[in-house]
CSV table of C-alpha atoms and ligand atoms in Angstrom, one decimal:
chain,number,residue,atom,x,y,z
D,6,UNK,CA,-2.2,-26.7,34.1
D,7,UNK,CA,-0.1,-25.1,31.3
D,8,UNK,CA,-1.6,-25.8,27.9
D,9,UNK,CA,0.1,-27.9,25.3
D,10,UNK,CA,1.3,-25.8,22.4
D,11,UNK,CA,0.3,-27.3,19.1
D,12,UNK,CA,1.9,-26.5,15.7
D,13,UNK,CA,-0.5,-27.2,12.8
D,14,UNK,CA,0.9,-28.0,9.4
D,15,UNK,CA,-1.3,-27.4,6.4
D,16,UNK,CA,-1.1,-27.3,2.6
D,17,UNK,CA,-4.4,-25.8,1.5
D,18,UNK,CA,-7.8,-24.8,2.7
D,19,UNK,CA,-7.1,-25.4,6.4
D,20,UNK,CA,-10.7,-26.2,7.5
D,21,UNK,CA,-9.4,-28.9,9.9
D,22,UNK,CA,-6.9,-26.3,11.3
D,23,UNK,CA,-9.8,-24.0,11.9
D,24,UNK,CA,-11.8,-26.7,13.7
D,25,UNK,CA,-8.8,-27.3,16.0
D,26,UNK,CA,-8.3,-23.6,16.5
D,27,UNK,CA,-11.9,-22.8,17.5
D,28,UNK,CA,-12.0,-25.8,19.8
D,29,UNK,CA,-8.8,-24.5,21.5
D,30,UNK,CA,-10.8,-21.4,22.5
D,31,UNK,CA,-13.4,-23.4,24.4
D,32,UNK,CA,-13.3,-23.5,28.2
D,33,UNK,CA,-11.0,-26.2,29.5
D,34,UNK,CA,-9.2,-27.1,26.2
D,35,UNK,CA,-5.8,-28.5,27.1
D,36,UNK,CA,-4.1,-27.1,24.0
D,37,UNK,CA,-3.5,-23.9,22.2
D,38,UNK,CA,-2.5,-23.3,18.6
D,39,UNK,CA,1.0,-21.8,18.8
D,40,UNK,CA,1.8,-21.9,15.1
D,41,UNK,CA,0.2,-22.6,11.7
D,42,UNK,CA,2.8,-23.5,9.1
D,43,UNK,CA,2.4,-24.3,5.4
D,44,UNK,CA,4.5,-25.6,2.5
D,45,UNK,CA,2.6,-23.3,0.2
D,46,UNK,CA,2.6,-19.5,0.8
D,47,UNK,CA,-0.8,-19.3,-1.1
D,48,UNK,CA,-2.5,-21.9,1.2
D,49,UNK,CA,-5.9,-20.2,2.0
D,50,UNK,CA,-5.7,-21.5,5.6
D,51,UNK,CA,-2.8,-19.2,6.3
D,52,UNK,CA,-4.9,-16.0,5.9
D,53,UNK,CA,-7.6,-17.5,8.1
D,54,UNK,CA,-5.1,-18.3,10.9
D,55,UNK,CA,-3.5,-14.8,10.6
D,56,UNK,CA,-6.9,-13.1,10.8
D,57,UNK,CA,-7.5,-15.1,14.0
D,58,UNK,CA,-4.3,-13.8,15.5
D,59,UNK,CA,-2.3,-17.0,15.2
D,60,UNK,CA,1.4,-16.9,14.2
D,61,UNK,CA,2.0,-18.3,10.7
D,62,UNK,CA,5.0,-19.5,8.8
D,63,UNK,CA,5.0,-20.3,5.1
D,64,UNK,CA,7.8,-21.5,2.8
D,65,UNK,CA,7.5,-23.1,-0.6
D,66,UNK,CA,9.2,-26.5,-0.4
D,67,UNK,CA,10.3,-26.4,-4.1
D,68,UNK,CA,14.0,-26.7,-4.7
D,69,UNK,CA,14.8,-27.9,-1.2
D,70,UNK,CA,15.7,-31.4,-0.2
D,71,UNK,CA,13.0,-33.0,1.9
D,72,UNK,CA,15.1,-33.2,5.0
D,73,UNK,CA,16.2,-29.6,4.6
D,74,UNK,CA,12.7,-28.3,4.2
D,75,UNK,CA,11.5,-30.3,7.3
D,76,UNK,CA,14.5,-28.9,9.2
D,77,UNK,CA,13.1,-25.4,8.5
D,78,UNK,CA,9.7,-26.4,9.7
D,79,UNK,CA,11.1,-28.1,12.8
D,80,UNK,CA,13.1,-25.0,13.7
D,81,UNK,CA,10.0,-22.8,13.4
D,82,UNK,CA,8.0,-25.3,15.6
D,83,UNK,CA,10.7,-25.1,18.2
D,84,UNK,CA,11.1,-21.4,18.0
D,85,UNK,CA,7.4,-21.1,18.9
D,86,UNK,CA,7.7,-23.5,21.8
D,87,UNK,CA,5.5,-26.2,20.2
D,88,UNK,CA,5.0,-29.3,22.2
D,89,UNK,CA,2.9,-31.2,19.7
D,90,UNK,CA,2.3,-31.2,15.9
D,91,UNK,CA,-1.1,-31.7,14.2
D,92,UNK,CA,-1.0,-32.4,10.4
D,93,UNK,CA,-4.2,-31.0,8.9
D,94,UNK,CA,-4.3,-31.6,5.1
D,95,UNK,CA,-0.5,-31.5,5.0
D,96,UNK,CA,0.2,-33.1,1.7
D,97,UNK,CA,3.9,-33.8,2.0
D,98,UNK,CA,5.7,-36.9,3.0
D,99,UNK,CA,7.8,-36.3,6.0
D,100,UNK,CA,11.5,-37.1,6.4
D,101,UNK,CA,12.4,-39.9,8.9
D,102,UNK,CA,14.4,-37.4,11.0
D,103,UNK,CA,11.4,-35.1,11.4
D,104,UNK,CA,9.1,-38.1,12.3
D,105,UNK,CA,11.6,-39.2,14.8
D,106,UNK,CA,11.9,-35.9,16.5
D,107,UNK,CA,8.2,-35.6,17.0
D,108,UNK,CA,7.5,-39.3,17.6
D,109,UNK,CA,4.6,-39.7,20.0
D,110,UNK,CA,3.7,-36.1,19.8
D,111,UNK,CA,2.5,-35.8,16.2
D,112,UNK,CA,-1.0,-36.7,14.9
D,113,UNK,CA,-2.7,-36.7,11.5
D,114,UNK,CA,-6.2,-36.8,10.1
D,115,UNK,CA,-6.9,-39.0,7.2
D,116,UNK,CA,-10.1,-39.2,5.2
D,117,UNK,CA,-10.7,-43.0,5.4
D,118,UNK,CA,-11.4,-45.7,8.0
D,119,UNK,CA,-7.7,-46.8,8.3
D,120,UNK,CA,-6.2,-49.2,7.6
D,121,UNK,CA,-8.4,-49.0,4.5
D,122,UNK,CA,-7.4,-46.6,1.7
D,123,UNK,CA,-4.1,-45.1,2.8
D,124,UNK,CA,-2.7,-42.4,0.5
D,125,UNK,CA,-4.8,-40.4,-2.0
D,126,UNK,CA,-8.3,-40.7,-3.7
D,127,UNK,CA,-9.8,-42.4,-0.6
D,128,UNK,CA,-13.4,-41.5,-1.4
D,129,UNK,CA,-13.3,-42.6,-5.0
D,130,UNK,CA,-11.8,-45.9,-4.0
D,131,UNK,CA,-14.4,-46.5,-1.2
D,132,UNK,CA,-17.2,-45.8,-3.7
D,133,UNK,CA,-15.7,-48.0,-6.4
D,134,UNK,CA,-15.3,-50.9,-3.9
D,135,UNK,CA,-19.0,-50.6,-3.1
D,136,UNK,CA,-18.3,-49.9,0.6
D,137,UNK,CA,-21.3,-49.0,2.8
D,138,UNK,CA,-19.2,-46.5,4.7
D,139,UNK,CA,-16.3,-44.1,4.2
D,140,UNK,CA,-15.1,-42.0,7.1
D,141,UNK,CA,-12.1,-40.5,8.8
D,142,UNK,CA,-9.3,-41.5,11.2
D,143,UNK,CA,-7.0,-39.6,13.5
D,144,UNK,CA,-3.7,-41.4,14.1
D,145,UNK,CA,-0.2,-41.0,15.5
D,146,UNK,CA,2.3,-40.3,12.8
D,147,UNK,CA,5.0,-42.9,12.2
D,148,UNK,CA,7.6,-43.4,9.5
D,149,UNK,CA,5.2,-45.4,7.3
D,150,UNK,CA,2.5,-43.3,5.4
D,151,UNK,CA,-0.9,-43.3,7.2
D,152,UNK,CA,0.1,-46.2,9.3
D,153,UNK,CA,0.5,-45.1,12.9
D,154,UNK,CA,-1.7,-46.3,15.8
D,155,UNK,CA,-5.3,-45.1,15.3
D,156,UNK,CA,-6.6,-42.9,18.1
D,157,UNK,CA,-10.2,-42.5,16.9
D,158,UNK,CA,-12.4,-42.9,13.9
D,159,UNK,CA,-15.8,-41.7,12.6
D,160,UNK,CA,-17.7,-43.7,9.9
D,161,UNK,CA,-19.8,-41.8,7.3
D,162,UNK,CA,-22.5,-43.6,5.3
D,163,UNK,CA,-22.1,-43.7,1.5
D,164,UNK,CA,-25.3,-42.7,-0.1
D,165,UNK,CA,-26.6,-44.0,-3.5
D,166,UNK,CA,-25.4,-41.7,-6.2
D,167,UNK,CA,-22.5,-40.3,-4.0
D,168,UNK,CA,-19.5,-39.0,-5.9
D,169,UNK,CA,-16.1,-38.6,-4.5
D,170,UNK,CA,-16.9,-34.9,-4.0
D,171,UNK,CA,-20.3,-35.4,-2.2
D,172,UNK,CA,-18.8,-38.0,0.0
D,173,UNK,CA,-15.7,-35.9,0.8
D,174,UNK,CA,-18.0,-33.0,1.8
D,175,UNK,CA,-19.8,-35.2,4.4
D,176,UNK,CA,-16.6,-36.8,5.6
D,177,UNK,CA,-15.2,-33.3,6.2
D,178,UNK,CA,-18.1,-32.5,8.5
D,179,UNK,CA,-17.1,-35.7,10.5
D,180,UNK,CA,-13.5,-34.6,10.4
D,181,UNK,CA,-14.3,-31.4,12.0
D,182,UNK,CA,-16.0,-33.2,14.9
D,183,UNK,CA,-13.4,-35.9,15.2
D,184,UNK,CA,-10.1,-34.0,15.1
D,185,UNK,CA,-10.6,-31.4,17.9
D,186,UNK,CA,-12.1,-33.9,20.2
D,187,UNK,CA,-9.5,-36.6,19.7
D,188,UNK,CA,-6.6,-34.1,20.0
D,189,UNK,CA,-8.3,-32.7,23.2
D,190,UNK,CA,-8.6,-36.1,24.8
D,191,UNK,CA,-5.3,-37.4,23.7
D,192,UNK,CA,-3.4,-34.3,25.1
D,193,UNK,CA,-5.5,-34.3,28.3
D,194,UNK,CA,-4.8,-38.0,28.7
D,195,UNK,CA,-1.0,-37.8,28.1
D,196,UNK,CA,-0.6,-34.7,30.2
D,197,UNK,CA,-3.2,-35.7,32.9
D,198,UNK,CA,-2.1,-36.5,36.4
D,199,UNK,CA,-2.7,-40.3,36.1
D,200,UNK,CA,-0.5,-40.6,33.0
D,201,UNK,CA,2.2,-38.4,34.6
D,202,UNK,CA,2.1,-40.4,37.9
D,203,UNK,CA,2.5,-43.6,35.9
D,204,UNK,CA,5.7,-42.3,34.3
D,205,UNK,CA,7.1,-41.1,37.6
D,206,UNK,CA,6.2,-44.4,39.3
D,207,UNK,CA,7.9,-46.5,36.6
D,208,UNK,CA,11.2,-44.6,37.1
D,209,UNK,CA,11.1,-44.3,40.9
D,210,UNK,CA,10.2,-48.0,41.5
D,211,UNK,CA,13.0,-49.1,39.1
D,212,UNK,CA,15.5,-47.9,41.7
D,213,UNK,CA,17.0,-50.4,44.2
D,214,UNK,CA,14.6,-51.2,47.1
D,215,UNK,CA,12.3,-48.3,46.2
D,216,UNK,CA,8.8,-48.5,47.6
D,217,UNK,CA,5.7,-46.4,47.2
D,218,UNK,CA,3.7,-45.1,50.2
D,219,UNK,CA,1.0,-42.4,50.5
D,220,UNK,CA,2.3,-39.4,52.5
D,221,UNK,CA,-0.2,-36.7,53.5
D,222,UNK,CA,-2.5,-38.1,50.7
D,223,UNK,CA,0.3,-37.8,48.1
D,224,UNK,CA,2.1,-40.7,46.4
D,225,UNK,CA,5.6,-40.8,47.9
D,226,UNK,CA,8.6,-42.9,47.1
D,227,UNK,CA,11.1,-44.1,49.7
D,228,UNK,CA,13.9,-46.5,50.2
D,229,UNK,CA,12.8,-49.7,52.0
D,230,UNK,CA,12.8,-49.0,55.7
D,231,UNK,CA,14.3,-45.5,55.1
D,232,UNK,CA,13.8,-42.0,53.9
D,233,UNK,CA,11.6,-40.6,51.1
D,234,UNK,CA,13.4,-39.5,47.9
D,235,UNK,CA,10.4,-38.3,45.8
D,236,UNK,CA,6.8,-37.2,46.0
D,237,UNK,CA,4.3,-36.8,43.2
D,238,UNK,CA,2.4,-33.6,43.6
D,239,UNK,CA,-0.8,-32.6,41.9
D,240,UNK,CA,-2.8,-29.5,42.7
D,241,UNK,CA,-1.4,-29.5,46.2
D,242,UNK,CA,-3.1,-26.9,48.3
D,243,UNK,CA,-4.8,-25.8,45.1
D,244,UNK,CA,-1.6,-24.7,43.4
D,245,UNK,CA,-2.7,-26.1,40.0
D,246,UNK,CA,0.8,-27.6,39.5
D,247,UNK,CA,1.6,-31.2,38.7
D,248,UNK,CA,5.2,-31.9,39.6
D,249,UNK,CA,7.7,-34.4,41.1
D,250,UNK,CA,9.6,-33.3,44.2
D,251,UNK,CA,13.1,-34.5,44.7
D,252,UNK,CA,16.0,-33.7,47.0
D,253,UNK,CA,18.8,-31.4,46.1
D,254,UNK,CA,22.1,-30.9,48.0
D,255,UNK,CA,20.6,-27.9,49.8
D,256,UNK,CA,19.0,-24.5,49.6
D,257,UNK,CA,21.9,-23.1,47.5
D,258,UNK,CA,21.4,-25.6,44.7
D,259,UNK,CA,17.7,-25.2,45.0
D,260,UNK,CA,18.0,-21.4,44.5
D,261,UNK,CA,20.4,-21.8,41.5
D,262,UNK,CA,18.1,-24.2,39.8
D,263,UNK,CA,15.2,-21.8,40.1
D,264,UNK,CA,17.4,-19.0,38.8
D,265,UNK,CA,18.4,-21.2,35.8
D,266,UNK,CA,14.9,-22.2,34.8
D,267,UNK,CA,12.0,-20.8,36.8
D,268,UNK,CA,9.5,-22.4,34.3
D,269,UNK,CA,10.7,-25.8,35.2
D,270,UNK,CA,11.9,-25.7,38.8
D,271,UNK,CA,10.1,-24.2,41.9
D,272,UNK,CA,10.4,-24.3,45.6
D,273,UNK,CA,7.6,-26.4,47.1
D,274,UNK,CA,6.4,-24.1,49.9
D,275,UNK,CA,4.9,-26.9,52.0
D,276,UNK,CA,8.2,-28.7,52.4
D,277,UNK,CA,9.9,-25.7,54.2
D,278,UNK,CA,13.4,-24.5,53.6
D,279,UNK,CA,14.8,-28.0,53.2
D,280,UNK,CA,16.4,-28.0,49.8
D,281,UNK,CA,13.7,-30.1,48.1
D,282,UNK,CA,12.9,-28.9,44.5
D,283,UNK,CA,9.8,-29.2,42.5
D,284,UNK,CA,10.2,-30.2,38.8
D,285,UNK,CA,7.1,-29.3,36.8
D,286,UNK,CA,5.6,-32.1,34.7
D,287,UNK,CA,2.6,-30.1,33.4
D,288,UNK,CA,4.3,-28.1,30.7
D,289,UNK,CA,3.6,-30.6,27.9
D,290,UNK,CA,7.3,-31.1,27.0
D,291,UNK,CA,8.6,-33.2,30.0
D,292,UNK,CA,12.1,-34.6,29.4
D,293,UNK,CA,11.6,-37.9,31.1
D,294,UNK,CA,15.3,-38.8,31.0
D,295,UNK,CA,16.0,-35.7,33.0
D,296,UNK,CA,13.3,-36.6,35.5
D,297,UNK,CA,14.8,-40.1,35.7
D,298,UNK,CA,18.3,-38.7,36.4
D,299,UNK,CA,16.8,-36.5,39.2
D,300,UNK,CA,15.0,-39.5,40.8
D,301,UNK,CA,18.3,-41.5,40.7
D,302,UNK,CA,20.2,-38.7,42.3
D,303,UNK,CA,17.6,-38.0,45.0
D,304,UNK,CA,17.5,-41.8,45.7
D,305,UNK,CA,21.2,-41.7,46.4
D,306,UNK,CA,20.7,-39.0,48.9
D,307,UNK,CA,18.1,-41.0,50.7
D,308,UNK,CA,19.6,-44.5,50.4
D,309,UNK,CA,21.8,-46.1,53.1
D,310,UNK,CA,25.5,-46.5,52.3
D,311,UNK,CA,25.0,-50.3,51.9
D,312,UNK,CA,22.8,-49.7,48.8
D,313,UNK,CA,24.7,-46.7,47.3
D,314,UNK,CA,28.0,-48.8,47.5
D,315,UNK,CA,26.4,-51.6,45.5
D,316,UNK,CA,25.0,-49.1,43.0
D,317,UNK,CA,28.5,-47.5,42.6
D,318,UNK,CA,29.9,-50.9,41.8
D,319,UNK,CA,27.1,-51.7,39.3
D,320,UNK,CA,27.6,-48.3,37.7
D,321,UNK,CA,31.3,-49.0,37.1
D,322,UNK,CA,30.4,-51.9,34.8
J,151,GAR,C1,-9.0,-33.3,4.7
J,151,GAR,O1,-10.1,-34.0,4.2
J,151,GAR,C2,-7.9,-34.2,5.2
J,151,GAR,O2,-8.5,-35.4,5.8
J,151,GAR,C3,-7.2,-34.6,4.0
J,151,GAR,O3,-7.1,-33.4,3.3
J,151,GAR,C4,-8.2,-32.5,3.6
J,151,GAR,C5,-7.7,-31.2,4.0
J,151,GAR,O4,-8.8,-30.3,4.2
J,151,GAR,N1,-5.9,-35.1,4.3
J,151,GAR,C6,-5.3,-36.1,3.6
J,151,GAR,O5,-5.8,-36.6,2.6
J,151,GAR,C7,-4.0,-36.5,4.2
J,151,GAR,N2,-3.6,-37.8,3.7
J,151,GAR,P1,-8.6,-29.0,5.0
J,151,GAR,O6,-7.3,-28.3,4.5
J,151,GAR,O7,-9.8,-28.2,4.8
J,151,GAR,O8,-8.4,-29.4,6.5
């Protein structure tokens, strides 16, 4: 399966970035670090990333409007094919446009047990409140600061005599455990075959009189009493590909699609020279609207006239 390409944004030391990077080098990790970007060219984490052979980008944010600066970062992330963003000590508020563009694909680590102690000085506040534990949280990034759904947390005991610094140092050890593991599991889950099948199924079964049936051990989708219009394919004959197979108008269209984007489309060898096309779902950047359009089009080719006529009428309104 193709690995997700994570862009890591830092502002300083970059020890969480390093933890993510070293985890990405372990056997089976579903992501790689495609870019480390900083809003401070002096951020020590940049030198570390560069020494490890990771592409870096740095630009001081001063003098730029927030949205303009975020636009530069976004362009860099796209230029390097990033599919996900991990904030790791990135001490800048993000513009709503940037958050929107990466919605559902951007995570952050925060040094508290959220929802407690959003913002800064988390350790000092936990000690002052007499809490028994501090800790850290990994969460999805939404427009509100430190507010998105929490994916995982790790509590860290507060010891008698702890200062903000001593507690921060122990929480950092926990962060280095929590972040790589959470990112690993989150990406593997979202890109895993079960999650991908769920997405395909939801779109396929929303089409008129669509039904699901196993075909040669593979989930297939057909029109009630009629032909198949899609198959979900995962590691079929050991090809290590997860994809959805749909009908095209024939071998010519099939060939031109592959010529247009050979990373996305392929000819499923086991279906013969029939004009079916495979659309890969395992690249970490699936455009689900595009998949939905293909399913609808393929359904049309498989559905009886009685149903397509009704659909034509409905589409006109
Ligand atoms: C980490 O403790 C991280 O949780 C925190 O900054 C530190 C960065 O260290 N992030 C925040 O406070 C974000 N609100 P690092 O640069 O060594 O990863």
